[in-house]
CSV table of C-alpha atoms and ligand atoms in Angstrom, one decimal:
chain,number,residue,atom,x,y,z
Q,109,UNK,CA,-17.4,31.2,-48.3
Q,110,UNK,CA,-14.0,30.5,-49.7
Q,111,UNK,CA,-11.7,28.0,-47.9
Q,112,UNK,CA,-9.3,30.7,-46.8
Q,113,UNK,CA,-12.0,32.8,-45.1
Q,114,UNK,CA,-13.5,29.7,-43.6
Q,115,UNK,CA,-10.1,28.7,-42.1
Q,116,UNK,CA,-9.5,32.3,-40.8
Q,117,UNK,CA,-12.9,32.3,-39.1
Q,118,UNK,CA,-12.4,28.8,-37.6
Q,119,UNK,CA,-8.9,29.9,-36.4
Q,120,UNK,CA,-10.5,32.9,-34.5
Q,121,UNK,CA,-13.2,30.7,-33.1
Q,122,UNK,CA,-10.6,28.1,-31.9
Q,123,UNK,CA,-8.6,30.8,-30.3
Q,124,UNK,CA,-11.6,31.7,-28.2
Q,125,UNK,CA,-12.7,28.2,-27.4
Q,126,UNK,CA,-9.4,26.5,-26.5
Q,127,UNK,CA,-7.4,27.4,-23.5
Q,128,UNK,CA,-4.6,29.7,-24.1
Q,129,UNK,CA,-1.8,27.2,-23.5
Q,130,UNK,CA,-3.2,24.6,-25.9
Q,131,UNK,CA,-3.9,27.2,-28.6
Q,132,UNK,CA,-0.4,28.7,-28.3
Q,133,UNK,CA,1.3,25.4,-28.3
Q,134,UNK,CA,-0.5,23.7,-31.1
Q,135,UNK,CA,-2.4,26.1,-33.3
Q,136,UNK,CA,-1.0,29.6,-33.0
Q,137,UNK,CA,1.1,29.4,-36.2
Q,138,UNK,CA,-1.1,26.9,-38.1
Q,139,UNK,CA,-1.9,28.1,-41.7
Q,140,UNK,CA,-4.1,26.9,-44.5
Q,141,UNK,CA,-1.7,25.5,-47.1
Q,142,UNK,CA,-4.2,24.4,-49.7
Q,143,UNK,CA,-7.7,22.9,-50.1
Q,144,UNK,CA,-8.0,19.7,-52.1
Q,145,UNK,CA,-11.7,19.1,-52.7
Q,146,UNK,CA,-13.1,18.8,-49.2
Q,147,UNK,CA,-9.7,18.3,-47.6
Q,148,UNK,CA,-8.2,21.3,-45.8
Q,149,UNK,CA,-4.4,20.9,-45.6
Q,150,UNK,CA,-3.1,22.8,-42.6
Q,151,UNK,CA,0.6,23.6,-42.1
Q,152,UNK,CA,1.8,23.4,-38.5
Q,153,UNK,CA,5.1,24.1,-36.7
Q,154,UNK,CA,6.4,20.6,-36.1
Q,155,UNK,CA,5.6,16.9,-35.9
Q,156,UNK,CA,4.5,17.2,-32.3
Q,157,UNK,CA,1.9,19.8,-33.1
Q,158,UNK,CA,0.8,17.7,-36.1
Q,159,UNK,CA,0.3,14.5,-34.0
Q,160,UNK,CA,-1.5,16.4,-31.3
Q,161,UNK,CA,-3.9,18.0,-33.8
Q,162,UNK,CA,-4.4,14.8,-35.7
Q,163,UNK,CA,-5.1,12.6,-32.7
Q,164,UNK,CA,-6.4,14.9,-30.0
Q,165,UNK,CA,-8.0,17.9,-31.6
Q,166,UNK,CA,-9.1,16.6,-34.9
Q,167,UNK,CA,-12.8,16.3,-34.2
Q,168,UNK,CA,-12.9,19.6,-32.5
Q,169,UNK,CA,-11.3,21.5,-35.4
Q,170,UNK,CA,-13.2,19.7,-38.0
Q,171,UNK,CA,-16.5,20.4,-36.5
Q,172,UNK,CA,-15.9,24.1,-36.2
Q,173,UNK,CA,-14.5,24.3,-39.7
Q,174,UNK,CA,-17.3,22.3,-41.2
Q,175,UNK,CA,-19.9,24.5,-39.5
Q,176,UNK,CA,-18.3,27.6,-40.8
Q,177,UNK,CA,-17.7,26.3,-44.3
Q,178,UNK,CA,-21.2,25.0,-44.6
Q,179,UNK,CA,-20.3,21.4,-45.5
Q,180,UNK,CA,-18.4,18.5,-44.0
Q,181,UNK,CA,-14.7,18.8,-44.4
Q,182,UNK,CA,-11.7,16.6,-43.7
Q,183,UNK,CA,-8.3,17.8,-42.4
Q,184,UNK,CA,-4.7,17.0,-43.0
Q,185,UNK,CA,-2.0,18.4,-40.9
Q,186,UNK,CA,1.5,18.8,-42.4
Q,187,UNK,CA,4.7,20.1,-41.0
Q,188,UNK,CA,5.9,23.3,-42.5
Q,189,UNK,CA,9.5,24.2,-43.2
Q,190,UNK,CA,10.9,25.5,-39.9
Q,191,UNK,CA,12.3,28.7,-41.4
Q,192,UNK,CA,8.9,29.7,-42.7
Q,193,UNK,CA,7.2,28.7,-39.5
Q,194,UNK,CA,9.7,30.6,-37.4
Q,195,UNK,CA,9.5,33.8,-39.4
Q,196,UNK,CA,5.7,33.7,-39.2
Q,197,UNK,CA,5.6,32.9,-35.5
Q,198,UNK,CA,4.0,35.8,-33.6
Q,199,UNK,CA,5.9,37.1,-30.7
Q,200,UNK,CA,5.0,35.5,-27.5
Q,201,UNK,CA,5.7,37.9,-24.7
Q,202,UNK,CA,4.4,35.5,-22.1
Q,203,UNK,CA,5.4,32.0,-21.2
Q,204,UNK,CA,9.2,32.1,-21.3
Q,205,UNK,CA,9.4,28.3,-20.7
Q,206,UNK,CA,7.2,27.7,-23.6
Q,207,UNK,CA,9.4,29.8,-25.8
Q,208,UNK,CA,12.4,27.9,-24.7
Q,209,UNK,CA,10.7,24.6,-25.3
Q,210,UNK,CA,9.4,25.7,-28.7
Q,211,UNK,CA,12.9,26.6,-29.8
Q,212,UNK,CA,14.2,23.3,-28.6
Q,213,UNK,CA,11.5,21.5,-30.5
Q,214,UNK,CA,12.5,23.0,-33.7
Q,215,UNK,CA,16.0,21.6,-33.1
Q,216,UNK,CA,14.6,18.2,-32.2
Q,217,UNK,CA,12.4,17.7,-35.2
Q,218,UNK,CA,13.7,19.0,-38.5
Q,219,UNK,CA,10.8,18.9,-41.0
Q,220,UNK,CA,10.3,15.6,-42.6
Q,221,UNK,CA,10.4,15.2,-46.4
Q,222,UNK,CA,7.0,15.6,-47.9
Q,223,UNK,CA,6.4,11.9,-48.5
Q,224,UNK,CA,7.0,11.2,-44.8
Q,225,UNK,CA,4.6,13.8,-43.6
Q,226,UNK,CA,2.0,11.3,-42.5
Q,227,UNK,CA,0.6,11.6,-39.0
Q,228,UNK,CA,2.0,8.8,-36.9
Q,229,UNK,CA,0.5,8.1,-33.5
Q,230,UNK,CA,3.1,8.6,-30.9
Q,231,UNK,CA,2.8,6.9,-27.5
Q,232,UNK,CA,5.8,7.8,-25.5
Q,233,UNK,CA,6.8,5.6,-22.6
Q,234,UNK,CA,5.2,6.4,-19.3
Q,235,UNK,CA,7.5,7.7,-16.6
Q,236,UNK,CA,8.5,5.2,-13.9
Q,237,UNK,CA,5.6,5.2,-11.5
Q,238,UNK,CA,5.5,2.0,-9.6
Q,239,UNK,CA,2.5,1.4,-7.5
Q,240,UNK,CA,2.6,-0.3,-4.2
Q,241,UNK,CA,0.4,-3.4,-4.7
Q,242,UNK,CA,-0.8,-3.1,-1.1
Q,243,UNK,CA,-2.3,0.4,-1.6
Q,244,UNK,CA,-5.7,-0.7,-2.8
Q,245,UNK,CA,-9.3,0.3,-1.8
Q,246,UNK,CA,-10.0,-3.0,-0.1
Q,247,UNK,CA,-7.0,-2.5,2.2
Q,248,UNK,CA,-8.2,1.0,3.2
Q,249,UNK,CA,-10.2,1.1,6.4
Q,250,UNK,CA,-12.9,3.7,6.4
Q,251,UNK,CA,-13.2,5.4,9.8
Q,252,UNK,CA,-15.9,7.7,11.1
Q,253,UNK,CA,-13.4,10.6,11.0
Q,254,UNK,CA,-13.1,10.4,7.2
Q,255,UNK,CA,-16.7,10.2,5.9
Q,256,UNK,CA,-16.1,11.9,2.6
Q,257,UNK,CA,-12.6,11.1,1.2
Q,258,UNK,CA,-13.1,7.4,0.6
Q,259,UNK,CA,-16.4,7.5,-1.3
Q,260,UNK,CA,-15.1,10.5,-3.3
Q,261,UNK,CA,-11.9,8.6,-4.2
Q,262,UNK,CA,-14.0,5.6,-5.3
Q,263,UNK,CA,-16.3,7.8,-7.4
Q,264,UNK,CA,-13.3,9.3,-9.1
Q,265,UNK,CA,-11.8,5.8,-9.8
Q,266,UNK,CA,-15.1,4.6,-11.2
Q,267,UNK,CA,-15.8,7.6,-13.4
Q,268,UNK,CA,-12.5,9.3,-14.0
Q,269,UNK,CA,-12.9,12.8,-15.5
Q,270,UNK,CA,-16.6,12.8,-14.8
Q,271,UNK,CA,-17.1,12.8,-11.1
Q,272,UNK,CA,-14.8,15.4,-9.6
Q,273,UNK,CA,-12.1,17.0,-11.5
Q,274,UNK,CA,-9.6,17.9,-10.1
Q,275,UNK,CA,-9.8,15.8,-7.0
Q,276,UNK,CA,-7.5,16.9,-4.2
Q,277,UNK,CA,-6.8,15.1,-1.0
Q,278,UNK,CA,-5.0,17.0,1.7
Q,279,UNK,CA,-3.9,16.4,5.3
Q,280,UNK,CA,-1.1,15.5,7.6
Q,281,UNK,CA,1.6,12.9,7.2
Q,282,UNK,CA,0.8,9.2,7.4
Q,283,UNK,CA,-2.9,9.5,7.0
Q,284,UNK,CA,-3.5,7.6,3.8
Q,285,UNK,CA,-3.2,10.2,1.0
Q,286,UNK,CA,-0.7,8.2,-1.0
Q,287,UNK,CA,-2.6,5.0,-0.3
Q,288,UNK,CA,-5.8,6.5,-1.8
Q,289,UNK,CA,-4.1,8.0,-4.8
Q,290,UNK,CA,-2.5,4.7,-5.6
Q,291,UNK,CA,-5.8,2.9,-5.1
Q,292,UNK,CA,-7.4,5.2,-7.7
Q,293,UNK,CA,-4.4,4.5,-10.0
Q,294,UNK,CA,-4.7,0.7,-9.5
Q,295,UNK,CA,-8.4,0.7,-10.5
Q,296,UNK,CA,-8.0,2.9,-13.5
Q,297,UNK,CA,-5.0,1.0,-14.7
Q,298,UNK,CA,-6.9,-2.3,-14.3
Q,299,UNK,CA,-9.5,-0.9,-16.7
Q,300,UNK,CA,-6.8,-0.2,-19.3
Q,301,UNK,CA,-6.6,3.5,-18.8
Q,302,UNK,CA,-3.3,5.3,-19.3
Q,303,UNK,CA,-2.4,6.3,-15.7
Q,304,UNK,CA,0.5,8.3,-14.4
Q,305,UNK,CA,1.2,8.4,-10.7
Q,306,UNK,CA,4.1,10.6,-9.8
Q,307,UNK,CA,5.4,12.7,-6.9
Q,308,UNK,CA,5.8,16.4,-7.7
Q,309,UNK,CA,9.5,16.0,-6.9
Q,310,UNK,CA,9.8,13.4,-9.6
Q,311,UNK,CA,7.8,15.5,-12.0
Q,312,UNK,CA,10.2,18.4,-11.4
Q,313,UNK,CA,13.2,16.1,-12.0
Q,314,UNK,CA,11.7,14.7,-15.2
Q,315,UNK,CA,11.2,18.2,-16.5
Q,316,UNK,CA,14.8,19.2,-15.7
Q,317,UNK,CA,16.0,16.0,-17.5
Q,318,UNK,CA,13.8,16.8,-20.4
Q,319,UNK,CA,15.1,20.4,-20.7
Q,320,UNK,CA,18.7,19.1,-20.4
Q,321,UNK,CA,18.3,16.4,-22.9
Q,322,UNK,CA,16.2,18.4,-25.3
Q,323,UNK,CA,13.3,16.0,-25.1
Q,324,UNK,CA,10.7,18.5,-23.9
Q,325,UNK,CA,8.3,17.6,-26.7
Q,326,UNK,CA,8.2,14.0,-25.4
Q,327,UNK,CA,7.9,15.2,-21.9
Q,328,UNK,CA,4.8,17.2,-22.7
Q,329,UNK,CA,3.2,14.5,-24.8
Q,330,UNK,CA,3.9,12.0,-22.1
Q,331,UNK,CA,2.0,13.8,-19.4
Q,332,UNK,CA,-0.7,15.2,-21.7
Q,333,UNK,CA,-1.6,11.9,-23.1
Q,334,UNK,CA,-2.5,10.5,-19.7
Q,335,UNK,CA,-6.1,9.6,-19.0
Q,336,UNK,CA,-5.5,9.9,-15.3
Q,337,UNK,CA,-2.7,12.0,-13.8
Q,338,UNK,CA,-2.1,11.6,-10.1
Q,339,UNK,CA,0.5,13.9,-8.5
Q,340,UNK,CA,1.5,13.2,-5.0
Q,341,UNK,CA,2.9,15.7,-2.5
Q,342,UNK,CA,2.2,18.6,-4.8
Q,343,UNK,CA,3.4,21.0,-2.0
Q,344,UNK,CA,6.9,20.4,-3.2
Q,345,UNK,CA,6.4,22.5,-6.3
Q,346,UNK,CA,6.4,25.6,-4.1
Q,347,UNK,CA,9.0,28.0,-5.3
Q,348,UNK,CA,9.8,26.1,-8.5
Q,349,UNK,CA,8.6,28.5,-11.1
Q,350,UNK,CA,9.3,26.5,-14.2
Q,351,UNK,CA,7.7,23.4,-12.8
Q,352,UNK,CA,4.6,25.4,-11.8
Q,353,UNK,CA,4.3,26.9,-15.2
Q,354,UNK,CA,4.7,23.5,-17.0
Q,355,UNK,CA,2.3,21.9,-14.6
Q,356,UNK,CA,-0.2,24.7,-15.1
Q,357,UNK,CA,-0.3,23.9,-18.8
Q,358,UNK,CA,-0.4,20.2,-18.3
Q,359,UNK,CA,-3.3,20.7,-16.0
Q,360,UNK,CA,-5.2,22.8,-18.5
Q,361,UNK,CA,-4.5,20.5,-21.4
Q,362,UNK,CA,-5.8,17.4,-19.5
Q,363,UNK,CA,-8.7,19.2,-18.0
Q,364,UNK,CA,-9.9,20.4,-21.3
Q,365,UNK,CA,-10.2,16.9,-22.5
Q,366,UNK,CA,-11.9,15.7,-19.3
Q,367,UNK,CA,-8.9,13.7,-18.3
Q,368,UNK,CA,-8.8,13.1,-14.5
Q,369,UNK,CA,-6.4,15.0,-12.3
Q,370,UNK,CA,-5.8,13.8,-8.7
Q,371,UNK,CA,-3.6,15.7,-6.3
Q,372,UNK,CA,-2.4,15.2,-2.7
Q,373,UNK,CA,-0.9,17.8,-0.5
Q,374,UNK,CA,0.0,18.1,3.1
Q,375,UNK,CA,-2.2,21.2,3.5
Q,376,UNK,CA,-5.2,23.0,2.1
Q,377,UNK,CA,-4.3,24.7,-1.3
Q,378,UNK,CA,-5.0,28.1,0.2
Q,379,UNK,CA,-2.1,27.5,2.6
Q,380,UNK,CA,0.3,26.5,-0.1
Q,381,UNK,CA,2.8,29.3,0.1
Q,382,UNK,CA,5.1,29.7,-2.9
Q,383,UNK,CA,2.5,28.3,-5.3
Q,384,UNK,CA,1.2,30.8,-7.8
Q,385,UNK,CA,-2.4,32.0,-7.4
Q,386,UNK,CA,-3.6,30.6,-10.8
Q,387,UNK,CA,-2.5,27.1,-9.8
Q,388,UNK,CA,-3.9,27.3,-6.3
Q,389,UNK,CA,-7.3,28.4,-7.7
Q,390,UNK,CA,-7.1,25.5,-10.2
Q,391,UNK,CA,-6.5,23.1,-7.3
Q,392,UNK,CA,-9.6,24.4,-5.6
Q,393,UNK,CA,-11.8,24.3,-8.6
Q,394,UNK,CA,-12.8,20.6,-8.1
Q,395,UNK,CA,-13.4,18.6,-5.0
Q,396,UNK,CA,-11.3,19.0,-1.9
Q,397,UNK,CA,-11.3,16.3,0.7
Q,398,UNK,CA,-9.2,16.1,3.8
Q,399,UNK,CA,-7.9,13.1,5.7
Q,400,UNK,CA,-8.2,13.3,9.5
Q,401,UNK,CA,-6.3,11.7,12.3
Q,402,UNK,CA,-7.7,8.2,12.8
Q,403,UNK,CA,-9.9,7.6,15.8
Q,404,UNK,CA,-9.2,4.8,18.3
Q,405,UNK,CA,-11.7,2.4,16.6
Q,406,UNK,CA,-10.2,3.0,13.2
Q,407,UNK,CA,-6.7,2.3,14.5
Q,408,UNK,CA,-7.9,-1.0,16.0
Q,409,UNK,CA,-9.7,-2.0,12.8
Q,410,UNK,CA,-6.5,-1.3,10.8
Q,411,UNK,CA,-4.4,-3.3,13.3
Q,412,UNK,CA,-6.9,-6.2,13.0
Q,413,UNK,CA,-6.7,-6.1,9.2
Q,414,UNK,CA,-2.8,-6.2,9.3
Q,415,UNK,CA,-2.7,-9.0,11.8
Q,416,UNK,CA,-5.2,-11.0,9.8
Q,417,UNK,CA,-3.2,-10.6,6.7
Q,418,UNK,CA,-0.1,-12.0,8.4
Q,419,UNK,CA,-2.0,-14.7,10.1
Q,420,UNK,CA,-1.1,-13.3,13.6
Q,421,UNK,CA,-3.5,-13.6,16.5
Q,422,UNK,CA,-3.7,-10.2,18.2
Q,423,UNK,CA,-5.6,-10.4,21.5
Q,424,UNK,CA,-7.9,-7.4,22.1
Q,425,UNK,CA,-5.8,-6.1,24.9
Q,426,UNK,CA,-2.7,-6.1,22.8
Q,427,UNK,CA,-4.5,-4.4,20.0
Q,428,UNK,CA,-5.7,-1.7,22.3
Q,429,UNK,CA,-2.3,-1.2,23.8
Q,430,UNK,CA,-0.8,-0.7,20.3
Q,431,UNK,CA,-3.6,1.6,19.2
Q,432,UNK,CA,-3.0,3.7,22.3
Q,433,UNK,CA,0.7,4.1,21.6
Q,434,UNK,CA,0.3,5.5,18.1
Q,435,UNK,CA,-2.4,8.1,18.1
Q,436,UNK,CA,-1.5,10.6,15.5
Q,437,UNK,CA,-0.9,8.8,12.3
Q,438,UNK,CA,-1.1,5.4,10.6
Q,439,UNK,CA,2.5,5.3,9.5
Q,440,UNK,CA,3.5,5.4,13.1
Q,441,UNK,CA,0.9,2.7,13.9
Q,442,UNK,CA,2.5,0.6,11.2
Q,443,UNK,CA,5.9,1.1,12.6
Q,444,UNK,CA,4.8,0.1,16.1
Q,445,UNK,CA,3.0,-2.9,14.7
Q,446,UNK,CA,6.0,-4.1,12.8
Q,447,UNK,CA,8.2,-3.6,15.8
Q,448,UNK,CA,6.0,-5.7,18.0
Q,449,UNK,CA,5.6,-8.5,15.4
Q,450,UNK,CA,9.3,-8.6,14.9
Q,451,UNK,CA,9.9,-8.7,18.7
Q,452,UNK,CA,7.3,-11.5,19.2
Q,453,UNK,CA,8.9,-13.6,16.4
Q,454,UNK,CA,12.4,-13.0,17.7
Q,455,UNK,CA,11.6,-14.0,21.2
Q,456,UNK,CA,9.2,-16.8,20.2
Q,457,UNK,CA,6.9,-15.5,22.9
Q,458,UNK,CA,3.2,-15.4,22.5
Q,459,UNK,CA,1.9,-11.9,22.0
Q,460,UNK,CA,0.7,-10.5,25.3
Q,461,UNK,CA,0.5,-7.1,26.8
Q,462,UNK,CA,3.8,-7.5,28.6
Q,463,UNK,CA,5.6,-8.3,25.4
Q,464,UNK,CA,4.0,-5.4,23.7
Q,465,UNK,CA,4.9,-3.0,26.5
Q,466,UNK,CA,8.5,-4.2,26.5
Q,467,UNK,CA,8.8,-3.9,22.8
Q,468,UNK,CA,7.3,-0.4,22.8
Q,469,UNK,CA,9.5,0.8,25.6
Q,470,UNK,CA,12.4,-0.2,23.4
Q,471,UNK,CA,10.8,1.6,20.5
Q,472,UNK,CA,12.1,5.0,20.2
Q,473,UNK,CA,12.0,7.7,17.6
Q,474,UNK,CA,15.4,8.9,16.5
Q,475,UNK,CA,17.0,10.6,19.5
Q,476,UNK,CA,19.3,12.7,17.4
Q,477,UNK,CA,19.4,13.6,13.8
Q,478,UNK,CA,20.4,10.4,11.9
Q,479,UNK,CA,22.7,11.1,9.0
Q,480,UNK,CA,22.9,9.3,5.6
Q,481,UNK,CA,26.5,8.5,6.5
Q,482,UNK,CA,25.4,6.7,9.6
Q,483,UNK,CA,22.8,4.6,7.7
Q,484,UNK,CA,25.4,3.6,5.1
Q,485,UNK,CA,28.0,2.8,7.7
Q,486,UNK,CA,25.7,0.7,10.0
Q,487,UNK,CA,24.1,-1.2,7.2
Q,488,UNK,CA,27.4,-2.0,5.5
Q,489,UNK,CA,28.9,-3.2,8.7
Q,490,UNK,CA,25.9,-5.4,9.5
Q,491,UNK,CA,26.2,-7.1,6.2
Q,492,UNK,CA,30.0,-7.4,6.3
Q,493,UNK,CA,30.4,-5.0,3.4
Q,494,UNK,CA,32.1,-1.6,2.9
Q,495,UNK,CA,30.3,1.7,2.3
Q,496,UNK,CA,32.1,1.7,-1.1
Q,497,UNK,CA,30.3,-1.5,-1.9
Q,498,UNK,CA,26.9,0.0,-1.1
Q,499,UNK,CA,27.4,3.1,-3.1
Q,500,UNK,CA,29.3,1.5,-5.9
Q,501,UNK,CA,28.0,0.1,-9.2
Q,502,UNK,CA,28.3,-3.7,-8.4
Q,503,UNK,CA,25.2,-5.7,-8.2
Q,504,UNK,CA,24.7,-9.1,-6.8
Q,505,UNK,CA,22.0,-10.6,-4.7
Q,506,UNK,CA,23.1,-9.9,-1.2
Q,507,UNK,CA,24.8,-6.6,-2.1
Q,508,UNK,CA,21.7,-5.5,-3.8
Q,509,UNK,CA,19.5,-6.3,-0.8
Q,510,UNK,CA,21.8,-4.5,1.6
Q,511,UNK,CA,21.7,-1.5,-0.6
Q,512,UNK,CA,17.9,-1.6,-0.8
Q,513,UNK,CA,17.7,-1.9,3.0
Q,514,UNK,CA,20.0,1.1,3.5
Q,515,UNK,CA,17.9,3.2,1.1
Q,516,UNK,CA,14.7,2.2,2.9
Q,517,UNK,CA,16.2,3.1,6.3
Q,518,UNK,CA,17.6,6.3,4.9
Q,519,UNK,CA,14.1,7.3,3.8
Q,520,UNK,CA,12.6,6.3,7.0
Q,521,UNK,CA,14.9,7.8,9.6
Q,522,UNK,CA,17.0,10.6,8.0
Q,523,UNK,CA,14.3,12.8,6.5
Q,524,UNK,CA,16.4,13.1,3.3
Q,525,UNK,CA,14.6,13.5,0.0
Q,526,UNK,CA,14.8,10.8,-2.7
Q,527,UNK,CA,17.3,12.9,-4.8
Q,528,UNK,CA,19.4,13.4,-1.7
Q,529,UNK,CA,19.5,9.7,-1.0
Q,530,UNK,CA,20.3,8.9,-4.7
Q,531,UNK,CA,23.2,11.4,-4.5
Q,532,UNK,CA,24.5,9.7,-1.3
Q,533,UNK,CA,24.3,6.3,-3.1
Q,534,UNK,CA,26.8,7.2,-5.8
Q,535,UNK,CA,24.5,9.4,-7.9
Q,536,UNK,CA,21.6,7.1,-8.4
Q,537,UNK,CA,18.3,8.4,-9.8
Q,538,UNK,CA,15.5,9.3,-7.5
Q,539,UNK,CA,13.2,6.8,-9.3
Q,540,UNK,CA,15.7,4.0,-8.6
Q,541,UNK,CA,15.7,4.9,-4.9
Q,542,UNK,CA,11.9,4.9,-4.8
Q,543,UNK,CA,11.8,1.5,-6.6
Q,544,UNK,CA,14.2,0.0,-4.0
Q,545,UNK,CA,12.3,1.5,-1.1
Q,546,UNK,CA,9.0,0.1,-2.4
Q,547,UNK,CA,10.6,-3.3,-2.9
Q,548,UNK,CA,11.7,-3.5,0.7
Q,549,UNK,CA,8.3,-2.1,2.0
Q,550,UNK,CA,6.6,-4.9,0.1
Q,551,UNK,CA,9.0,-7.6,1.1
Q,552,UNK,CA,8.7,-6.7,4.8
Q,553,UNK,CA,5.1,-7.9,4.8
Q,554,UNK,CA,6.2,-11.5,3.9
Q,555,UNK,CA,9.8,-11.8,4.9
Q,556,UNK,CA,10.4,-12.4,8.6
Q,557,UNK,CA,14.1,-12.4,8.4
Q,558,UNK,CA,14.1,-9.1,6.5
Q,559,UNK,CA,11.8,-7.6,9.2
Q,560,UNK,CA,14.3,-8.6,11.9
Q,561,UNK,CA,17.3,-7.1,10.0
Q,562,UNK,CA,15.4,-3.8,9.4
Q,563,UNK,CA,14.1,-3.5,12.9
Q,564,UNK,CA,17.6,-4.3,14.4
Q,565,UNK,CA,19.2,-1.6,12.2
Q,566,UNK,CA,16.5,0.9,12.8
Q,567,UNK,CA,16.8,0.3,16.5
Q,568,UNK,CA,20.5,0.9,16.5
Q,569,UNK,CA,20.2,4.1,14.4
Q,570,UNK,CA,17.4,5.4,16.5
Q,571,UNK,CA,19.0,4.7,19.9
Q,572,UNK,CA,22.3,6.2,18.7
Q,573,UNK,CA,23.9,2.7,19.1
Q,574,UNK,CA,26.0,3.1,16.0
G,755,ADP,P1,0.3,9.9,3.5
G,755,ADP,O1,0.6,9.8,2.1
G,755,ADP,O2,-0.9,10.6,3.9
G,755,ADP,O3,1.6,10.4,4.3
G,755,ADP,P2,0.2,7.0,3.4
G,755,ADP,O4,-0.8,6.8,2.4
G,755,ADP,O5,1.6,6.8,2.9
G,755,ADP,O6,0.1,8.4,4.1
G,755,ADP,O7,-0.1,6.0,4.6
G,755,ADP,C1,0.8,5.6,5.5
G,755,ADP,C2,0.6,4.1,5.8
G,755,ADP,O8,-0.6,4.0,6.5
G,755,ADP,C3,0.5,3.3,4.6
G,755,ADP,O9,1.1,2.0,4.8
G,755,ADP,C4,-1.0,3.1,4.4
G,755,ADP,O10,-1.3,1.9,3.7
G,755,ADP,C5,-1.5,3.1,5.8
G,755,ADP,N1,-2.9,3.7,5.9
G,755,ADP,C6,-3.2,5.0,5.9
G,755,ADP,N2,-4.5,5.1,6.1
G,755,ADP,C7,-5.0,3.9,6.1
G,755,ADP,C8,-6.4,3.4,6.3
G,755,ADP,N3,-7.4,4.2,6.5
G,755,ADP,N4,-6.5,2.1,6.3
G,755,ADP,C9,-5.5,1.2,6.1
G,755,ADP,N5,-4.2,1.6,6.0
G,755,ADP,C10,-4.0,3.0,6.0
G,756,MG,MG1,2.2,10.3,0.9
């Protein structure tokens, strides 16, 4: 068989074997330029496709081509001149976003001169995805109500891409979904894997930024080069068509290479309205595990763990009183626990049931809707600053901490999204807000003074004492 026929047959076979998105993105307009001995020189659309083929699909393509050609071949991918590539590009009626992205890519990457057409490995930076150091497996208490989710998460962390793929955790607020996702992320990262943990909101924002800044090729490469991609709160992609489309292709590209995908949502995928069927069915194609409301014993065990970590003696009666106050989710339990600890430290009283009852009677959820303006105002006044200081660009130690506290409180009591909070703080990025909130959440565990400030301000906001 001559090289041209061999390439044409391999091309047809690849089209059948690869998923549609990968084939269209990387191989659709690839052509055989020449054959030098046993080296097939393949022309591709741009540097991005060249790198992907060289580094991710090389073995696959070579195997198929060698089988057809009847002898072992080597491959070299080169970028073709964009005019030629464009004129030969077949019409793609489907995937409007891809068409848009492909056009942008040809702007981004003019063809390199021939002598520079050597495949370079490209490893774009990972998106900002800070992990909470406290969200680890050993800090996750396994209760009788959740027999499956913990062992499944561990199995995924131990054998990413092999055990269950995708792995999806779903269930109500404050039941440990984020904790488990990040525990998987910690483990995989510790083993040197390329891990991306991101909320679906941040994924959407990243995509929007990429389209705006014409860096969509980097965007795709970034997500598709992950060994483990964990997307939290996937329910927020509902109604966002471009995000869903892009995520669908990211999902397929990763899945094809046995890269692990882990998702969390607040409900079963079949209940995710506004999410296209093909995505919902992908979500259900692996293992689904739900998180349930913790039973009394689980709540007590969690309280004991927290108390132990802080070196606090929690008498059994106090522990039970706390566990009985927060029955529906662990975030609430955490809030009650922090409240009581702060109260005990402020009053220098030993922790007894009376102290606890007194603290809990004072603990109220927001009576009215708390606004971002109220959070800014009360935090600024407490620190002797102005709201302009908090939302302005200046940074110094105390100002920075006041700003971080305000963001943390805004997230906790207003129900505003990260981008909305960023907007209220002078147009800061959602990832910056998340970073600051995580910083406070971590510091709260160690810093008694900070705990007092946060609980005082929270109290005033929640009781309407502004
Ligand atoms: P979700 O993402 O489901 O809303 P999170 O993972 O943010 O919930 O959990 C809320 C808080 O409760 C976190 O501080 C988390 O560490 C804690 N938490 C949840 N489940 C457990 C558990 N089983 N053991 C220990 N801590 C837990
Ligand atoms: Mg969560």
